[in-house]
CSV table of C-alpha atoms and ligand atoms in Angstrom, one decimal:
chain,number,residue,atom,x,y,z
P,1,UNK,CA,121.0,61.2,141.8
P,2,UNK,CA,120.7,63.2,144.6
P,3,UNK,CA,117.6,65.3,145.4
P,4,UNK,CA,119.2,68.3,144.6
P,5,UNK,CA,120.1,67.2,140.6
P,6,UNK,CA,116.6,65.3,140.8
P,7,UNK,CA,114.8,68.9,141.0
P,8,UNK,CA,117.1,70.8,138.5
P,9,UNK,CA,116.4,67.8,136.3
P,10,UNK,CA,112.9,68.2,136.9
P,11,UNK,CA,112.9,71.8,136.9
P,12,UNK,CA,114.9,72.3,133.2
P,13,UNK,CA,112.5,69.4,131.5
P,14,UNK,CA,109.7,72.0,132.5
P,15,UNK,CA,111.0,74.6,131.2
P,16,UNK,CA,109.7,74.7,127.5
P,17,UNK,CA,106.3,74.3,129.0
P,18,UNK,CA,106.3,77.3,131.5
P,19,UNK,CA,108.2,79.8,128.5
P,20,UNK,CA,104.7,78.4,126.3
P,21,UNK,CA,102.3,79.3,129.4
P,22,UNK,CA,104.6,82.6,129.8
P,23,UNK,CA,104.0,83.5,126.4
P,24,UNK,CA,100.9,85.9,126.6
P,25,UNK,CA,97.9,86.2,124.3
P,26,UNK,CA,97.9,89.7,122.7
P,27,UNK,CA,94.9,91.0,121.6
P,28,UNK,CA,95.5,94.2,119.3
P,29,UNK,CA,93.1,96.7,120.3
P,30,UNK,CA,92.0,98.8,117.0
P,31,UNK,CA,89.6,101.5,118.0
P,32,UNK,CA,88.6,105.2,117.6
P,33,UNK,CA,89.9,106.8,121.3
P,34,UNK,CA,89.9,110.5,119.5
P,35,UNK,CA,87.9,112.6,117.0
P,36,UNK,CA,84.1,112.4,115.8
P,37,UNK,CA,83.5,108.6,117.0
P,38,UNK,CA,85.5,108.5,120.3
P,39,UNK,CA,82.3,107.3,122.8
P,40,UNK,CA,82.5,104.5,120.2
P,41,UNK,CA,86.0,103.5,121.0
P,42,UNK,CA,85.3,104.7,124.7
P,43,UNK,CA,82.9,101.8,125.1
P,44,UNK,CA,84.5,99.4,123.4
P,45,UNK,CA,87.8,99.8,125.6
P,46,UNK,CA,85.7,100.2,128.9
P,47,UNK,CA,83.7,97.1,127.9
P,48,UNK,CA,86.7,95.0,127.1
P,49,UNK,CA,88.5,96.0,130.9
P,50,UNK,CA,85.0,94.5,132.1
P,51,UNK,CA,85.1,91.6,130.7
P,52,UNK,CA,88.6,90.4,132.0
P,53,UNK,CA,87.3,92.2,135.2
P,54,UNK,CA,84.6,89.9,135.1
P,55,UNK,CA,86.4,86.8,134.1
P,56,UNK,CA,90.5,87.0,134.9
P,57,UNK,CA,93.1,87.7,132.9
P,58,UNK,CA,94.5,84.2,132.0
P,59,UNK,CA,92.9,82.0,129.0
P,60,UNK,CA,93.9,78.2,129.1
P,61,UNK,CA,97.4,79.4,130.8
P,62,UNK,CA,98.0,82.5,128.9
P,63,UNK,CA,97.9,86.0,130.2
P,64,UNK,CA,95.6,87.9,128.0
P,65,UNK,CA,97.5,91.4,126.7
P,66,UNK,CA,95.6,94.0,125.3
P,67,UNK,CA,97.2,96.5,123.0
P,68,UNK,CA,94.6,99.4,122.6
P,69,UNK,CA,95.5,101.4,119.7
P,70,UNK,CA,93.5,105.0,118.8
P,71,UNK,CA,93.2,105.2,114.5
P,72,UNK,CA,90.9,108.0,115.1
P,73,UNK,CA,88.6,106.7,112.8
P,74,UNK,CA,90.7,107.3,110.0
P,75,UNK,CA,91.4,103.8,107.8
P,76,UNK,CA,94.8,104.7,106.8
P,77,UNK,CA,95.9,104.7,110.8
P,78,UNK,CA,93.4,101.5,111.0
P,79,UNK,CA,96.3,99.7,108.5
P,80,UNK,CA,99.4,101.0,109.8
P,81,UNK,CA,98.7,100.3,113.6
P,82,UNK,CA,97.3,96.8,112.7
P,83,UNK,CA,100.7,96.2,110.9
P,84,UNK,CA,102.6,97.1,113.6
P,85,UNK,CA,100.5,95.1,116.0
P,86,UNK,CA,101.9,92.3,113.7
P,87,UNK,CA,105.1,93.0,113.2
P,88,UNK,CA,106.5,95.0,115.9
P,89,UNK,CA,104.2,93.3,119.3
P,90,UNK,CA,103.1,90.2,117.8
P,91,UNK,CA,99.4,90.1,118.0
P,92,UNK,CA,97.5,86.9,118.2
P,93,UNK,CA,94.3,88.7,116.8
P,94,UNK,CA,92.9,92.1,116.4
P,95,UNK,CA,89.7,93.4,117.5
P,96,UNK,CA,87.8,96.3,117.9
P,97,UNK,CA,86.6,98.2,114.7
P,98,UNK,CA,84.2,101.3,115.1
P,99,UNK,CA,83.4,101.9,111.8
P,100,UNK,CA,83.2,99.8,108.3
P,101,UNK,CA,86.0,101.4,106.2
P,102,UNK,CA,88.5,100.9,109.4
P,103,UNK,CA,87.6,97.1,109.6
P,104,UNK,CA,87.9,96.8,105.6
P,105,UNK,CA,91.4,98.6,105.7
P,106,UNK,CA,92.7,95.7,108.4
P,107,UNK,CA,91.3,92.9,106.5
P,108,UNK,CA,94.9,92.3,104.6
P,109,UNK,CA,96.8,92.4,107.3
P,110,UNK,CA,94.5,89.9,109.2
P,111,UNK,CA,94.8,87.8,106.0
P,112,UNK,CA,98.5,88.0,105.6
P,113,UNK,CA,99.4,87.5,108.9
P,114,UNK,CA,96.9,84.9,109.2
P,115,UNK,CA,95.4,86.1,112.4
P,116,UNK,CA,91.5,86.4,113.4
P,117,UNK,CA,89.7,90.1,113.1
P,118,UNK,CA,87.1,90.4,115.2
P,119,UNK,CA,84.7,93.4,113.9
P,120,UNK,CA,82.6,94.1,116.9
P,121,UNK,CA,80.8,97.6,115.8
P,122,UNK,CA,81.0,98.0,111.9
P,123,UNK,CA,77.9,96.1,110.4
P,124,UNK,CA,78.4,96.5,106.6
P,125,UNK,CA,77.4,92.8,105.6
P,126,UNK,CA,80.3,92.4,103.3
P,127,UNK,CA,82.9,92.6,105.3
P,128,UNK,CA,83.2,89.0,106.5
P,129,UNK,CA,84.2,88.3,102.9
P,130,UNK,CA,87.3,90.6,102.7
P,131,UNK,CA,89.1,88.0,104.8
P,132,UNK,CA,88.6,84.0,105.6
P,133,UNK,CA,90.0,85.3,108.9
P,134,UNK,CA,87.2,87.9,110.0
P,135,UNK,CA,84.6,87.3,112.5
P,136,UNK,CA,81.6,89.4,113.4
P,137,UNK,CA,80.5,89.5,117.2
P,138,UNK,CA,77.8,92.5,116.8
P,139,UNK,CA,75.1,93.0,114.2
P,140,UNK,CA,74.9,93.5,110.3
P,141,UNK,CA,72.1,96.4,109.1
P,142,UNK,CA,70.2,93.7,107.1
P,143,UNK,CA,69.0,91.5,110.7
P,144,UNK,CA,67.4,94.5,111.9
P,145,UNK,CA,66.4,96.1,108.9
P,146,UNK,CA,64.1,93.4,107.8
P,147,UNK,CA,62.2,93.1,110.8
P,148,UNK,CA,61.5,96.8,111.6
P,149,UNK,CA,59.7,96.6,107.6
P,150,UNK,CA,58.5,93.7,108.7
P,151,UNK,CA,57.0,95.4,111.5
P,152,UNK,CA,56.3,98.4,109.6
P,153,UNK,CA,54.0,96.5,107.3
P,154,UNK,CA,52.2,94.9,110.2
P,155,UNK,CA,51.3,98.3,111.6
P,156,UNK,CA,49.5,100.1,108.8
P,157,UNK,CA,52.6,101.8,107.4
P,158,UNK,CA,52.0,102.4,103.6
P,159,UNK,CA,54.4,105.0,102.8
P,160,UNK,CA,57.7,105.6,104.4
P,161,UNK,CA,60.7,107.8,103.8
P,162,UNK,CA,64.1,106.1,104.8
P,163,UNK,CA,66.8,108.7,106.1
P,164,UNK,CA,70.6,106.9,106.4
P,165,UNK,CA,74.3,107.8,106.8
P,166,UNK,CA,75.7,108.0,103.2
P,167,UNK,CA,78.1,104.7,103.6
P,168,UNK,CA,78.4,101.0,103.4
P,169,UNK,CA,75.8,100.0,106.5
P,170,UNK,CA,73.4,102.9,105.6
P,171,UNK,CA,73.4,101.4,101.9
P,172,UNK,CA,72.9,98.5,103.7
P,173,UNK,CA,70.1,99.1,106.0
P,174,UNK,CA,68.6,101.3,103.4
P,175,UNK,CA,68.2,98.3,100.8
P,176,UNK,CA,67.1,95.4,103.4
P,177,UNK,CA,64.2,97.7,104.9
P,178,UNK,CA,63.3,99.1,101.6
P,179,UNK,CA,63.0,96.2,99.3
P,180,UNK,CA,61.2,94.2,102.0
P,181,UNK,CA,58.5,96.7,102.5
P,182,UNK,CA,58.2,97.3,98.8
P,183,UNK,CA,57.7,93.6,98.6
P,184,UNK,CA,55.1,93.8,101.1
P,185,UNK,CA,53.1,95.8,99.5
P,186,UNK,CA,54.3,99.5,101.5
P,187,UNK,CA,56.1,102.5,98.7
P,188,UNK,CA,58.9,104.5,99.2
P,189,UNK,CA,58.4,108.0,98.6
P,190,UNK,CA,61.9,108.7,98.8
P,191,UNK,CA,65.2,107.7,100.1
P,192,UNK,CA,67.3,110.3,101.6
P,193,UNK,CA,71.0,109.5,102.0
P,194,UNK,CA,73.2,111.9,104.7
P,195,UNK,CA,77.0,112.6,104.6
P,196,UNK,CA,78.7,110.3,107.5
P,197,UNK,CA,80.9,113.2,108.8
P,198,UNK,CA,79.2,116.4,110.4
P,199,UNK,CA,76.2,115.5,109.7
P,200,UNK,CA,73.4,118.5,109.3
P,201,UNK,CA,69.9,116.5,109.4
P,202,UNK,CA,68.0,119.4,109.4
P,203,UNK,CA,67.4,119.9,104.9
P,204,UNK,CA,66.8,116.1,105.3
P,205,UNK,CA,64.3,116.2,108.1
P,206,UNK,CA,62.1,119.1,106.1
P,207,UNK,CA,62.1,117.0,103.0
P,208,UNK,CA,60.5,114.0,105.2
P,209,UNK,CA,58.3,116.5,106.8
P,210,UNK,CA,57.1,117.8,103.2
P,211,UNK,CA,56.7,114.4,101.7
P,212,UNK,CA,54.4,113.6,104.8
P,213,UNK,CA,55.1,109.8,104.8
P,214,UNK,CA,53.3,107.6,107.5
P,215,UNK,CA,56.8,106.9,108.8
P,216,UNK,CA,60.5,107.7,108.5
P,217,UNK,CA,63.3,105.1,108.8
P,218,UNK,CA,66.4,105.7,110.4
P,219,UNK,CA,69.8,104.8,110.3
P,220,UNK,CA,73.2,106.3,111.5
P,221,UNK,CA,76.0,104.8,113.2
P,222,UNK,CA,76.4,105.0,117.1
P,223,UNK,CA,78.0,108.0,118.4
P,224,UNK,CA,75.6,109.9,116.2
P,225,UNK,CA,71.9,109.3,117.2
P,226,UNK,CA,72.4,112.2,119.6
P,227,UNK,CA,72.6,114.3,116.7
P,228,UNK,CA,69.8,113.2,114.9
P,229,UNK,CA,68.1,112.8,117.7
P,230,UNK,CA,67.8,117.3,118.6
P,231,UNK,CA,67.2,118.0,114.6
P,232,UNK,CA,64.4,115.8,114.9
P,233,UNK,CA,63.1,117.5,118.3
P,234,UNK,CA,64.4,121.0,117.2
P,235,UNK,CA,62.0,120.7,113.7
P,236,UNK,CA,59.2,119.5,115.9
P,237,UNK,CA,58.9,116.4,114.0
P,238,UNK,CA,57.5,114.8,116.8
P,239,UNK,CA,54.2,116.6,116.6
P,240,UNK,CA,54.4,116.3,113.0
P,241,UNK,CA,52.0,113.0,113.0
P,242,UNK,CA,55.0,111.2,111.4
P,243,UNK,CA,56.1,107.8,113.4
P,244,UNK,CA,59.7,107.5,114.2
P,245,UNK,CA,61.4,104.0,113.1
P,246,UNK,CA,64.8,103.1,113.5
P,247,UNK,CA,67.5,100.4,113.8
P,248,UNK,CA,68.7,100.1,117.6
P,249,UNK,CA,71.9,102.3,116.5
P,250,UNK,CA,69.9,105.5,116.4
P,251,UNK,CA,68.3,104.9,120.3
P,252,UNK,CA,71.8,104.0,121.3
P,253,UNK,CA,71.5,103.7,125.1
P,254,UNK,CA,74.7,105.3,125.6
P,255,UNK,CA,72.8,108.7,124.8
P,256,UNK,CA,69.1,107.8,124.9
P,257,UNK,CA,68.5,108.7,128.2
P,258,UNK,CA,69.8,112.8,126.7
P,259,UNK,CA,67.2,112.6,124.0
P,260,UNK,CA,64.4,114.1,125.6
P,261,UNK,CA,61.3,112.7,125.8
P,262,UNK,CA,60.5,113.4,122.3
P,263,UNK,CA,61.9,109.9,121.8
P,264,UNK,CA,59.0,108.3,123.6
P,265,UNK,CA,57.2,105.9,121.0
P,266,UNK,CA,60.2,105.4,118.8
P,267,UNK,CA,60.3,102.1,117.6
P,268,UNK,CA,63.6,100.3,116.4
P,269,UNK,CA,64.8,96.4,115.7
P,270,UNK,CA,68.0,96.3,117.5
P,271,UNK,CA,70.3,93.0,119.0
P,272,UNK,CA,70.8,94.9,122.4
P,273,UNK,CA,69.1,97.1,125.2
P,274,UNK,CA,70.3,98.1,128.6
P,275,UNK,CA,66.8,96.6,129.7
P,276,UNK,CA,66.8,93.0,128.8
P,277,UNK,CA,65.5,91.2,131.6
P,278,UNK,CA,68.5,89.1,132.3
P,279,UNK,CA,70.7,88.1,135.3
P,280,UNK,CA,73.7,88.3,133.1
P,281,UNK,CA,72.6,91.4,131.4
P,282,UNK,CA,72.0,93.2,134.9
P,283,UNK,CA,75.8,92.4,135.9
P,284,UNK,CA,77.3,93.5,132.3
P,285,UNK,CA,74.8,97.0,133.1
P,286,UNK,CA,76.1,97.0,136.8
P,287,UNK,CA,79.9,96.5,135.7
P,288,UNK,CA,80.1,98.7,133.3
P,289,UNK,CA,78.4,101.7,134.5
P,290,UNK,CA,81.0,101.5,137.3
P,291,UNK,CA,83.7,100.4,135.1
P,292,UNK,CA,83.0,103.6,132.8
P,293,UNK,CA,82.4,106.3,135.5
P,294,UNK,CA,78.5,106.1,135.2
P,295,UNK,CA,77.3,105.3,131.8
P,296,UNK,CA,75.2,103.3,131.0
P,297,UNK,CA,75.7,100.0,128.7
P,298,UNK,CA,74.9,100.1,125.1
P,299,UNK,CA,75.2,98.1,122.0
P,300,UNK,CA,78.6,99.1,121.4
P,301,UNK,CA,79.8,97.8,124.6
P,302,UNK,CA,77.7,95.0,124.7
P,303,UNK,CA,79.0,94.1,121.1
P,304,UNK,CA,82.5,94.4,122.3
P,305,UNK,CA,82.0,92.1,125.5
P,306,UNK,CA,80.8,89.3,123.5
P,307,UNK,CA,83.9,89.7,121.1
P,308,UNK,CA,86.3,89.5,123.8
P,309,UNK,CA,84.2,86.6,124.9
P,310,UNK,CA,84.6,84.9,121.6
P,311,UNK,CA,88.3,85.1,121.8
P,312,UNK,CA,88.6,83.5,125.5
P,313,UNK,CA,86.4,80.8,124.2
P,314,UNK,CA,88.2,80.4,121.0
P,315,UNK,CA,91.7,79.8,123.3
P,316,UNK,CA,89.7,77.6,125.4
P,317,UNK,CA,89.1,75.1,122.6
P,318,UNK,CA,92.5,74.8,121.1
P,319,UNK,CA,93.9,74.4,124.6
P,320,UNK,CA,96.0,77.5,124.5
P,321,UNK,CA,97.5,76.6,121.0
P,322,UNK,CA,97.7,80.8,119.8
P,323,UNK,CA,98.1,79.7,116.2
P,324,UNK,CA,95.6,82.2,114.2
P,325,UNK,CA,94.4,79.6,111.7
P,326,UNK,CA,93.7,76.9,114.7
P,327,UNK,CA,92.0,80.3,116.8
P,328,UNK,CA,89.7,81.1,113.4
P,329,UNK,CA,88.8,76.9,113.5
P,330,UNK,CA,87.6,77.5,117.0
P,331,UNK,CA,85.7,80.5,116.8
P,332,UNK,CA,84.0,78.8,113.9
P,333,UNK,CA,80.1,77.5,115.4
P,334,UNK,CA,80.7,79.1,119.2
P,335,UNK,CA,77.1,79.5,120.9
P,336,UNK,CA,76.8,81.4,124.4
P,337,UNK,CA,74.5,83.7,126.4
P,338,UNK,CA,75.5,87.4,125.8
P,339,UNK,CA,73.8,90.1,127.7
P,340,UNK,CA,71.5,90.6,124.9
P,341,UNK,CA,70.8,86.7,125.0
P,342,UNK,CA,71.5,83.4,123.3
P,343,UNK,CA,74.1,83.8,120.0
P,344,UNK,CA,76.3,81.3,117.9
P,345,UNK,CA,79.2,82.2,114.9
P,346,UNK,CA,77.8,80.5,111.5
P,347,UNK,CA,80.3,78.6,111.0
P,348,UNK,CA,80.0,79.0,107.4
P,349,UNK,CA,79.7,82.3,106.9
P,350,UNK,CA,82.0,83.5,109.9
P,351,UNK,CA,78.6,85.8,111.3
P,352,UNK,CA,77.2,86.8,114.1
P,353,UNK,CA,73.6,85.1,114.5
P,354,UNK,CA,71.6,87.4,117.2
P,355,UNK,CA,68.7,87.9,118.8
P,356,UNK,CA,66.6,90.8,117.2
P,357,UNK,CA,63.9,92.2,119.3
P,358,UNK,CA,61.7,95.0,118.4
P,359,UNK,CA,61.6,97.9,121.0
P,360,UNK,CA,59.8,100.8,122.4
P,361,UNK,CA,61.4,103.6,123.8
P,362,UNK,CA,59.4,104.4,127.3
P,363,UNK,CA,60.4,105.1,130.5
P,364,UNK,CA,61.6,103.4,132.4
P,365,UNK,CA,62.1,104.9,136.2
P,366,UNK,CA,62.1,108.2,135.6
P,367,UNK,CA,64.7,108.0,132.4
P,368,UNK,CA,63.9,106.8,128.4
P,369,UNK,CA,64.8,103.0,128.1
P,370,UNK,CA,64.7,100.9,124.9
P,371,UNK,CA,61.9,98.4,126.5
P,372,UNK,CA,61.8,94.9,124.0
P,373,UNK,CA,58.5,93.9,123.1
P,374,UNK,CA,58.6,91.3,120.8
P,375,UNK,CA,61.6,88.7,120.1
P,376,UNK,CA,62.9,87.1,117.4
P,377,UNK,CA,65.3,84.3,118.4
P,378,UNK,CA,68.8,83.4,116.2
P,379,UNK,CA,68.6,86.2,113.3
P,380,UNK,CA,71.0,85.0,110.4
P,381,UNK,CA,72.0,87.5,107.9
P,382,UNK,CA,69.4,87.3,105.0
P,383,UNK,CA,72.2,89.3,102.8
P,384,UNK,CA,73.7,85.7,102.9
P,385,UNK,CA,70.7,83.3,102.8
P,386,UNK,CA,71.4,81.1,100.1
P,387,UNK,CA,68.9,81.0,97.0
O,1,PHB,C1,79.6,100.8,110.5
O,1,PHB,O1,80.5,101.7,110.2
O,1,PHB,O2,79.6,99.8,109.9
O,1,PHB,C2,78.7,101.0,111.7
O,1,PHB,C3,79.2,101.8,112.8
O,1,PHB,C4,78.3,101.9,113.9
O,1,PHB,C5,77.0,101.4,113.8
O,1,PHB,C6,76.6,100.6,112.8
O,1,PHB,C7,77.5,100.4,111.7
O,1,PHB,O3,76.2,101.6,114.9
């Protein structure tokens, strides 16, 4: 053979291999970009272009692809964009998820098309078991709600109201704070549940205000601590002698630093905080504040990055094989540094384990900062302790 035949011989025999590295990896983007929870979807997108920013576009020879759709937040549109991902584009996996009843409304279609869901914002502890094929990268409401009654209880708080949205992780974060400080001895006066959309704090706020608790527990979903956050100023319950606690979603850095300084003192168990003292943390903050025209990093992004991350790994230990079933394998037991620290995937119970740290909201240069003061390392969900 001559050399000529020699390198078309050469060149056709690798040709099933380059089409396989052509093929790219799509990642279908499922995220509110419109209507009442847009900064979440916002964050999630900017925190995504980061992270391939950050680490290339290519994943054990396949161009990553990501298909950002907008279901503004309404699960019906959740459903029939992750179909078409499927049928139409051929996703590899979906990702993204805002709120709980948009991740539940996907969880068919992942299971049917056999493809991981990663559910980086909603925290309703159930929904890992709507599909073999869903992973968690951010937070359930149970991690943090245990620890802030834990705190609670360690801090002279005997009687607490508990204020949450009316919906899967408020029922959620209500039961795990309430039932632990019952069983620690604390009461709960009362237990004051808020509708989800346009929320009007203000009745609820004067019912914690007469039932003068030693404390009020908070929970709403990010995109929404804003809100609370001027009822709560505007009915001066910050000189009513009542402590403010919260999970992390209501001191959302992505708004904390609008609050106004009648946020100082709040306490909250949260996974993440634009704070953490951490080289890689510091480059995620840098990033994305330039990434997202100047704002600054919060859970929601941060909870994003590490599911993106969890995908690239994934592809990295199949060696490129795209199959969903081999992908959900892989994500099964991951462990790396996030910018809110050290976290793994149970490998049993396909969720997130995370650092919890309890916080202070102080300032920090000039501007109101969630500042960790005490850690607690590798928080499983207790929802799924076994007995
Ligand atoms: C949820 O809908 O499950 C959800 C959304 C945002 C949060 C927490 C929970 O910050």
């Amino acid at each position: 053979m001559n050399r000529r035949i020699l390198f078309a011989a050469a060149a056709l025999a690798a040709l099933p291999l380059a089409a396989h590295a052509a093929e790219p990896f799509r990642i279908g983007l499922l995220v509110p970009m419109t209507g009442p929870f847009q900064s979440t979807g916002r964050a999630i997108n900017d925190a995504v272009k980061l992270y391939i920013k950050q680490h290339g576009d290519t994943v054990a020879g396949h161009k990553v692809e990501i298909l950002l759709r907008d279901d503004a937040g309404v699960p019906d549109n959740t459903k029939r964009l992750a179909t078409e991902l499927v049928v139409r584009d051929h996703v590899n996996a979906f990702a993204g998820f805002g709120l709980t009843p948009l991740a539940l409304a996907t969880a068919p279609v992942a299971t049917q098309a056999k493809i991981p869901e990663i559910v980086m914002v909603a925290a309703t502890s159930s929904i890992v078991n709507a599909s073999p094929y869903i992973f968690r990268s951010g937070q359930v409401l149970p991690q943090p709600a245990t620890i802030a009654a834990d705190w609670a209880l360690k801090h002279g708080i005997k009687k607490i109201v508990s204020v949450v949205s009316d919906y899967g992780p408020g029922y959620d974060a209500e039961k795990w704070f309430n039932d632990r400080f019952t069983a620690g001895g604390g009461t709960v006066v009362a237990a004051l549940r808020v509708p989800l959309a346009n929320p009007d704090f203000a009745p609820f706020l004067q019912r914690v205000k007469d039932a003068a608790p030693d404390a009020m527990y908070a929970f709403v979903p990010a995109g929404v601590g804003g809100i609370f956050a001027k009822q709560f100023v505007e009915r001066g319950m910050d000189k009513s002698g009542i402590r403010f606690i919260a999970t992390g979603d209501v001191t959302d850095d992505d708004n904390l630093g609008d609050m106004g300084d009648a946020m100082l003192g709040v306490v909250t168990a949260g996974p993440y905080s634009a704070a953490h003292p951490s080289a890689l943390n510091k480059s995620f903050v840098d990033g994305y504040r330039e990434i997202s025209g100047g704002h600054r990093a919060g859970f929601v992004a941060a909870f994003a990055y590490d599911g993106i991350e969890m995908l690239y790994r994934a592809l990295e230990k199949t060696k490129g094989n795209m199959d969903g079933t081999a992908l959900a394998e892989a994500l099964k037991g991951l462990s790396f540094e996030s910018p809110r620290g050290q976290i793994s995937i149970d490998p049993e119970t396909r969720e997130i384990i995370t650092p919890i740290y309890i916080r202070e909201v102080k300032k920090v240069d000039g501007a109101l900062y969630n500042v960790e003061a005490e850690t607690f390392a590798a928080v499983k969900d207790p929802a799924k302790a076994k007995p």
